[in-house]
XYZ file of C-alpha atoms in Angstrom:
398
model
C -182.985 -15.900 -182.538
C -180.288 -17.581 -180.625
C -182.166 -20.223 -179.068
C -182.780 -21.632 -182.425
C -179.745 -19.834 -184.875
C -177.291 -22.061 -185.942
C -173.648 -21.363 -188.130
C -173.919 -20.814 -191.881
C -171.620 -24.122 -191.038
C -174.739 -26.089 -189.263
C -172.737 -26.838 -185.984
C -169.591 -27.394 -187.550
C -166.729 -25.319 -188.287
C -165.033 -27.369 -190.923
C -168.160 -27.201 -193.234
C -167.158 -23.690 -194.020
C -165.200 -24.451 -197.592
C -161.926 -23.010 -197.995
C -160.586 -23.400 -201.287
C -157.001 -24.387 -203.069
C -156.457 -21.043 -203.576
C -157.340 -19.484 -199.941
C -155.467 -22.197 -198.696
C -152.424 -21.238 -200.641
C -152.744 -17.314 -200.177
C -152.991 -17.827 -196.240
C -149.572 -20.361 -196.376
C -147.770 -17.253 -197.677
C -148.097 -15.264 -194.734
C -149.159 -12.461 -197.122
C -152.070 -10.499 -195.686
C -155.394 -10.730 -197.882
C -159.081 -9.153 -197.641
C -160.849 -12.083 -198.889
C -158.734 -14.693 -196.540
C -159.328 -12.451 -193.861
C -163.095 -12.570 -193.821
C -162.894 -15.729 -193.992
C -161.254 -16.446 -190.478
C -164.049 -13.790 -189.178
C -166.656 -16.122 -190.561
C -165.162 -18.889 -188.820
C -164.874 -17.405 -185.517
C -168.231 -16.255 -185.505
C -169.089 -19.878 -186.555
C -167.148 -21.233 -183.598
C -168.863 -19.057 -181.058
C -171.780 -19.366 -182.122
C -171.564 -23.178 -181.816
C -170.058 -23.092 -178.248
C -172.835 -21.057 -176.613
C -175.391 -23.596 -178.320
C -173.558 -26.840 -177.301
C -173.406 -24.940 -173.573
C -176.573 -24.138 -173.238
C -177.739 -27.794 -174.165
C -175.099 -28.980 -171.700
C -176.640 -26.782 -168.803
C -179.789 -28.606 -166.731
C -182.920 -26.567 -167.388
C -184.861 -25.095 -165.818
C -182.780 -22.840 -164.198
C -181.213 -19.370 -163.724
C -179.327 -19.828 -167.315
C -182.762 -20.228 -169.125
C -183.663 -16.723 -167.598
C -180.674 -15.513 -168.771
C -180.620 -16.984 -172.423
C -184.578 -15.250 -172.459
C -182.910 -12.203 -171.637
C -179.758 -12.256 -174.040
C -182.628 -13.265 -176.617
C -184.617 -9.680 -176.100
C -181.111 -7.822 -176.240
C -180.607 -9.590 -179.404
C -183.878 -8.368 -180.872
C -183.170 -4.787 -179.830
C -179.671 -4.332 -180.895
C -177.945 -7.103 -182.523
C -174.964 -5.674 -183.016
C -174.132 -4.320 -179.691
C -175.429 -8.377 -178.671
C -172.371 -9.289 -181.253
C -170.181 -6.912 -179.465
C -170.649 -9.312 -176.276
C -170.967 -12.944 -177.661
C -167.494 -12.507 -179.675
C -165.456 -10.645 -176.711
C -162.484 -13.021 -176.767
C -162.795 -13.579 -173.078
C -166.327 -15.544 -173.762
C -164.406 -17.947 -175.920
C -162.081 -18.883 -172.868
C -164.850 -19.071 -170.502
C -167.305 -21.252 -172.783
C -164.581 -24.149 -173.119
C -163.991 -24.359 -169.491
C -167.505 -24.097 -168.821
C -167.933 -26.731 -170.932
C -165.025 -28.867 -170.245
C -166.232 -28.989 -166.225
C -170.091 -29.140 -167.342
C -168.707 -32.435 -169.044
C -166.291 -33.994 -166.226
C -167.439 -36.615 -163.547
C -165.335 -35.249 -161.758
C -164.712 -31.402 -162.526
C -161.698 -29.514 -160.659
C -164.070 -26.665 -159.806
C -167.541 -26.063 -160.541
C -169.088 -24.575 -163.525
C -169.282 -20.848 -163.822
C -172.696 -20.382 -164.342
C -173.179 -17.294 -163.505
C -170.868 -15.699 -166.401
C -173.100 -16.410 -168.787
C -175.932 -13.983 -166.902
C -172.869 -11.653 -166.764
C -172.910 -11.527 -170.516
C -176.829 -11.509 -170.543
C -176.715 -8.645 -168.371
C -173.897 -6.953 -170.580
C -175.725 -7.349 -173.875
C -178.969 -6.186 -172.487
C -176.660 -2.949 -171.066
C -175.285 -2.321 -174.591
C -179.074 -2.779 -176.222
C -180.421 0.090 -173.955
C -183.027 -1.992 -172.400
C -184.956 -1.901 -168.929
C -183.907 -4.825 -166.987
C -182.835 -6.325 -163.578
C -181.361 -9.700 -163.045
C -179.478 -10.916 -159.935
C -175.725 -12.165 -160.650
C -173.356 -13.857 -158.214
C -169.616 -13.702 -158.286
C -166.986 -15.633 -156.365
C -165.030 -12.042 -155.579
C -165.615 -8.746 -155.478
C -165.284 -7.979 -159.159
C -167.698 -8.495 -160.994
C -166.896 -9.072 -164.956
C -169.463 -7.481 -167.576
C -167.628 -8.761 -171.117
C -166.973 -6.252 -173.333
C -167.715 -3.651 -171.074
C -165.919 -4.226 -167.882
C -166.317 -4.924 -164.821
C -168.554 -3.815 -161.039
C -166.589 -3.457 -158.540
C -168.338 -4.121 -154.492
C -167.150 -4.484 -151.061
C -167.979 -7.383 -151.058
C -168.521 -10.290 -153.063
C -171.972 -11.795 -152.841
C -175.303 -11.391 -154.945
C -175.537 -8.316 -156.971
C -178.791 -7.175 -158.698
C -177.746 -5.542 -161.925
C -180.349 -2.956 -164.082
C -180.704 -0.643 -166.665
C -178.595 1.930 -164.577
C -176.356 -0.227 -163.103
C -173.174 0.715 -165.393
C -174.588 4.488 -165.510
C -175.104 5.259 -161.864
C -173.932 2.426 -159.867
C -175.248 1.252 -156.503
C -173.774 3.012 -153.753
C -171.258 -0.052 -152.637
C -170.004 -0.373 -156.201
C -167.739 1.195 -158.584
C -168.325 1.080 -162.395
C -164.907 -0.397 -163.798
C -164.812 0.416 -168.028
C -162.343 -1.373 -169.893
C -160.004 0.878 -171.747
C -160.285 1.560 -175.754
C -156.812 2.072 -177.120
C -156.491 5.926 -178.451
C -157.963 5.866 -181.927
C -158.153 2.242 -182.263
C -161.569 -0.441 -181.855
C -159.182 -2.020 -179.620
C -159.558 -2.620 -176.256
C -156.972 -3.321 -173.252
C -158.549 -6.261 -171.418
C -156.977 -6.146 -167.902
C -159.806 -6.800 -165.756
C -161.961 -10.098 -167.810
C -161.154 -13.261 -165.398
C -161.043 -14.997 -168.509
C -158.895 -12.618 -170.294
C -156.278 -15.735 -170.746
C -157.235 -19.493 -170.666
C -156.212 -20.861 -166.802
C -153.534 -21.773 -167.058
C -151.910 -21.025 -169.933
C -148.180 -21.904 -170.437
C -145.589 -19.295 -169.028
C -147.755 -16.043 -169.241
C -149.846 -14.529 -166.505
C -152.324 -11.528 -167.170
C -151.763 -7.835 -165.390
C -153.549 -7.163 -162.797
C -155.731 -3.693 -163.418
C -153.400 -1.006 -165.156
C -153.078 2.608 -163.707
C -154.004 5.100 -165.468
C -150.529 6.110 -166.054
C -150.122 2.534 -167.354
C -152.848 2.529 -169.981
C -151.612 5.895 -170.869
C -148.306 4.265 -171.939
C -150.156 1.559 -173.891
C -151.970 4.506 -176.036
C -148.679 5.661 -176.926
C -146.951 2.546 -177.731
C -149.800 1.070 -179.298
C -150.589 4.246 -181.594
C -147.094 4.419 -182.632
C -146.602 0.635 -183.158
C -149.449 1.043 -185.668
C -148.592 4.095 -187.440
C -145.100 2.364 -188.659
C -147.075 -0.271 -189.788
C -148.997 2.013 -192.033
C -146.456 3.193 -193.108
C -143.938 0.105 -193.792
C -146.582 -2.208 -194.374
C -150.088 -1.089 -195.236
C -151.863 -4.517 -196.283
C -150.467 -5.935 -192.804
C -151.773 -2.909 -191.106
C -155.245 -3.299 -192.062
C -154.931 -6.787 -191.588
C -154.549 -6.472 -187.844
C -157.015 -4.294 -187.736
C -159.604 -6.297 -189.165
C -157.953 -9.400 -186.909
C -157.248 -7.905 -183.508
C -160.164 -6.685 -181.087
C -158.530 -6.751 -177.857
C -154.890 -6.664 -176.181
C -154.100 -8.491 -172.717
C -151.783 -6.915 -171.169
C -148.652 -9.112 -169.355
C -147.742 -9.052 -165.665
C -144.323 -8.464 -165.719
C -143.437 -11.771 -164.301
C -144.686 -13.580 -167.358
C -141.747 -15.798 -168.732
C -143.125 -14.693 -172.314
C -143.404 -11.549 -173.882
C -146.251 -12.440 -175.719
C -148.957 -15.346 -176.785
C -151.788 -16.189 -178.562
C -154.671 -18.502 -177.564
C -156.926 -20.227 -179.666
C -159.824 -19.953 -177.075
C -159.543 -16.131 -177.043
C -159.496 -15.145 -180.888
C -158.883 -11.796 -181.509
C -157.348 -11.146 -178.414
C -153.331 -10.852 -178.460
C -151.552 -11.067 -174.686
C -148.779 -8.772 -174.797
C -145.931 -6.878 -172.402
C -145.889 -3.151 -173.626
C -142.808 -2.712 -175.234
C -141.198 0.060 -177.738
C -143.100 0.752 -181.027
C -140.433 -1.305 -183.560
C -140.921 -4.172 -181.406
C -144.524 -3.582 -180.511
C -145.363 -3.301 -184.442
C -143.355 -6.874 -184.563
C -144.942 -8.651 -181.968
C -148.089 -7.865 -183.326
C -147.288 -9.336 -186.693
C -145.770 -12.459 -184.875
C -149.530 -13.180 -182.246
C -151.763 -12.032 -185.621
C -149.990 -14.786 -187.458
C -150.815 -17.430 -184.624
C -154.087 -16.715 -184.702
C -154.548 -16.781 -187.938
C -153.287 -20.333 -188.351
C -155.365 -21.171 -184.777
C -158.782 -19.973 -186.958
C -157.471 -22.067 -189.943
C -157.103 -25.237 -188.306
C -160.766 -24.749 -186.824
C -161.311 -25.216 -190.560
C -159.483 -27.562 -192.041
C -156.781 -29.736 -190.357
C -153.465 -29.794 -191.386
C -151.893 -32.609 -189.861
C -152.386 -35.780 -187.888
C -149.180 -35.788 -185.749
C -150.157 -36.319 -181.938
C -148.970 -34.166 -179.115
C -145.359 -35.602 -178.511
C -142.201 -32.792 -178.532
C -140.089 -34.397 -181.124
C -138.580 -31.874 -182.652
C -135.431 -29.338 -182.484
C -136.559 -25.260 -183.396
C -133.847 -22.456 -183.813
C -136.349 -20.547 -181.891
C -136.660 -22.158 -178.702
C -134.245 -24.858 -176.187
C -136.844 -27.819 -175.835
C -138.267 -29.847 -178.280
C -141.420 -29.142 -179.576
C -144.430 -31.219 -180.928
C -145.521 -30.790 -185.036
C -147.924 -28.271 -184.046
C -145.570 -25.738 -182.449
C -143.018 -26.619 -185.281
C -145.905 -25.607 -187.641
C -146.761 -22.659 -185.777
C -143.559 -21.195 -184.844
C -142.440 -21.336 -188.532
C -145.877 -19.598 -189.588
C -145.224 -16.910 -187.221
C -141.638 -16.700 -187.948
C -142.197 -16.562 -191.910
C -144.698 -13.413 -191.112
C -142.233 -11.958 -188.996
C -139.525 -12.010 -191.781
C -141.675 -10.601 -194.689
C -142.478 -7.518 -192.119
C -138.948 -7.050 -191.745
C -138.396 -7.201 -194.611
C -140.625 -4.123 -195.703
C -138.978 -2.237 -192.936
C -135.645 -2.668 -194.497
C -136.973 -2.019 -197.982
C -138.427 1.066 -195.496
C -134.816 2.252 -194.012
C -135.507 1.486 -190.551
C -132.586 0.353 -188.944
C -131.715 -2.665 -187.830
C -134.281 -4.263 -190.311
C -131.874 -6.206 -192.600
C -130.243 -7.840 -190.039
C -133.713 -9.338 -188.149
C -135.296 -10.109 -191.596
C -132.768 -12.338 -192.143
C -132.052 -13.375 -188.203
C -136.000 -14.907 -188.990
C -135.147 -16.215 -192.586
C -132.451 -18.041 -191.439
C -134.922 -19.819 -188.770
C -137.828 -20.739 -191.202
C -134.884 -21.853 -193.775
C -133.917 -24.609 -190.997
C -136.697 -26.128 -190.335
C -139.470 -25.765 -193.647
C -137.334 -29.451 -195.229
C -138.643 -30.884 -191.939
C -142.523 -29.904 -192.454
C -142.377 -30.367 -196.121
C -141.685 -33.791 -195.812
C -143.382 -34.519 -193.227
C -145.271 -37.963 -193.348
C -148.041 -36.128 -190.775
C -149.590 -33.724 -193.075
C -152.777 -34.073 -194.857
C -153.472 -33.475 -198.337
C -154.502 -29.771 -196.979
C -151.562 -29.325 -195.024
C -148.996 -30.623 -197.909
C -150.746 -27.766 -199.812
C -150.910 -24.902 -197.055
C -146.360 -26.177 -196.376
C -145.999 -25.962 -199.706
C -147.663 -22.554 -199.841
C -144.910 -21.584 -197.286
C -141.701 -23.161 -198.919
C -142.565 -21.750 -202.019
C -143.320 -18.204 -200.564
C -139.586 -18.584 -198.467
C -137.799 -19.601 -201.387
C -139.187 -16.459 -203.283
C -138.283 -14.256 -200.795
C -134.612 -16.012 -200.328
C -134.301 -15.715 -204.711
C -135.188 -11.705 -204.056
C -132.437 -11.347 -201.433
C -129.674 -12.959 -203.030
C -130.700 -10.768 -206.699
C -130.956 -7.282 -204.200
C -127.357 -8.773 -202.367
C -125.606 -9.094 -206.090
C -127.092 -5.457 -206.626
């Protein structure tokens, strides 16, 4: 049960081997099966760990102990649709600020408690079972992960039950979060933990219109049917990667992130389906190497922006030289494909993003920072760009 399950890893993330090999196959960018599961194993791990270390960090007894009794039944009725809560990306961002402010002498705001009976309430929804607890929220929305949100006139206590979602209380309105047309995907717009507060220059969208999550079917259906058919392996990849999109205000200063407290959750401006299909390769990527270094780590350089990227004006520390060069890398084998696929325009990005991994993998390579992991997982990369750069200049003599 989940009072007393613990990670195949026994607490610990980095207990979960990775081999040579893996190590090498995921520093080439090139989508794998195998490698794959293996990040899914480790996020599971990682949850799994943060809901444990919370709920021995919350004084008991108390309302949370009600609500762990009541995830616990959900659990033994359905564990799957239990699963279905527990790894919503949005738990991940709430559990390590609910954490972080348990911890603090001095926290900047209190706790959010009452989340977690949120996510009790939403597991015991999904498992079909015949409930009521009372929840509290700060506003008038009401968050259920994974499923959505309740909607009231005014914040306060709510009493949620078994037919809560299906006929609401008269002073509420049942809020369902949107599954992208033919996809497992959903559109998070309404989660208050949907992105990690703050996060760097990107600010969620407030809740879509109908009209507006009718252009995300589109876009997102036809970013994903070029992918199929430019890039299958990469296509499947995201698939088996990517459970939810965020989408961006428009005043977000990016047009896209990643963050490693919401895996499997991409935050993302809708855009056309070329450079949809791209910006998915470029936030899968991220995450990918955000689930890695939960496993192994990489390097030991500290926080400091030393260093000069083709990508960006300011400086940037080791890890967003290491990052932005993963992502990059990924970006340039998809284009790649699409030139190899006659879509136009493709030559001239794949090696726009070529040129930018080219100029700064002599930097990482010899980079005094990296651990005997890392020298492999660089190496990996260098000698997957140099392949690709040997292919280009045979195809350019052609």
């Amino acid at each position: 049960m989940l009072t007393t399950t613990r990670p195949r890893t026994t607490g610990d993330t980095r207990r979960i081997a990775v081999s040579t090999t893996e190590l090498r196959q995921l520093g080439t960018t090139t989508p794998d099966p195998d490698t794959a599961r293996l990040l899914l194993a480790t996020r599971v791990s990682k949850r799994l760990l943060l809901l444990r270390t919370f709920l021995d960090a919350v004084p008991r007894p108390g309302e949370s102990a009600d609500h762990w009794a009541l995830l616990e039944a959900a659990e033994r009725a359905a564990p799957e649709a239990v699963r279905e809560v527990l790894h919503h990306p949005a738990v991940g961002s709430w559990a390590e600020e609910t954490l972080r402010r348990l911890r603090a002498s001095r926290p900047d705001a209190p706790p959010d408690l009452g989340y977690f009976g949120a996510m009790a309430a939403a597991a015991a929804l999904r498992a079909g079972l015949d409930f009521s607890v009372r929840l509290r929220s700060g506003g008038r929305l009401l968050a259920l992960p994974s499923l959505g949100a309740l909607r009231r006139e005014r914040p306060g206590v709510l009493t949620v039950t078994a037919e809560s979602w299906r006929q609401p209380p008269a002073d509420c309105q049942a809020l369902p979060l949107h599954r992208l047309a033919g996809t497992t995907v959903t559109l998070d717009d309404l989660d208050p933990y949907r992105a990690p507060r703050p996060f760097g220059r990107v600010r969620p969208a407030r809740r879509l219109t109908a009209q507006g999550r009718a252009q995300w079917d589109r876009r997102f259906t036809g970013a994903m049917a070029l992918l199929d058919r430019v890039d299958p392996a990469r296509a499947e990849e995201i698939r088996t990667l990517l459970s939810c999109v965020v989408p961006l205000a428009r005043t977000s200063r990016s047009a896209g992130a990643t963050a490693p407290a919401t895996p499997g959750s991409v935050l993302l401006r809708p855009r056309a389906r070329l450079d949809l299909a791209a910006a998915l390769v470029h936030e899968v990527a991220h995450g990918k190497l955000a689930a890695l270094s939960d496993l192994v780590r990489l390097h030991t350089a500290g926080p400091e922006p030393h260093y000069r990227v083709p990508w960006r004006p300011d400086r940037r520390p080791f890890e967003g030289l290491l990052h932005g060069a993963y992502a990059h890398a990924a970006l340039a084998g998809w284009w790649r494909r699409a030139a190899h696929a006659g879509v136009d325009g493709a030559s001239a990005r794949h090696a726009h993003y070529g040129r930018q991994v080219t100029a700064v993998l002599p930097v990482l390579v010899g980079s005094r920072h990296l651990t005997p992991e890392g020298h492999e997982f660089v190496g990996a990369l260098a000698d997957h760009g140099a392949r690709i750069r040997s292919r280009n200049t045979e195809e350019g003599r052609q």
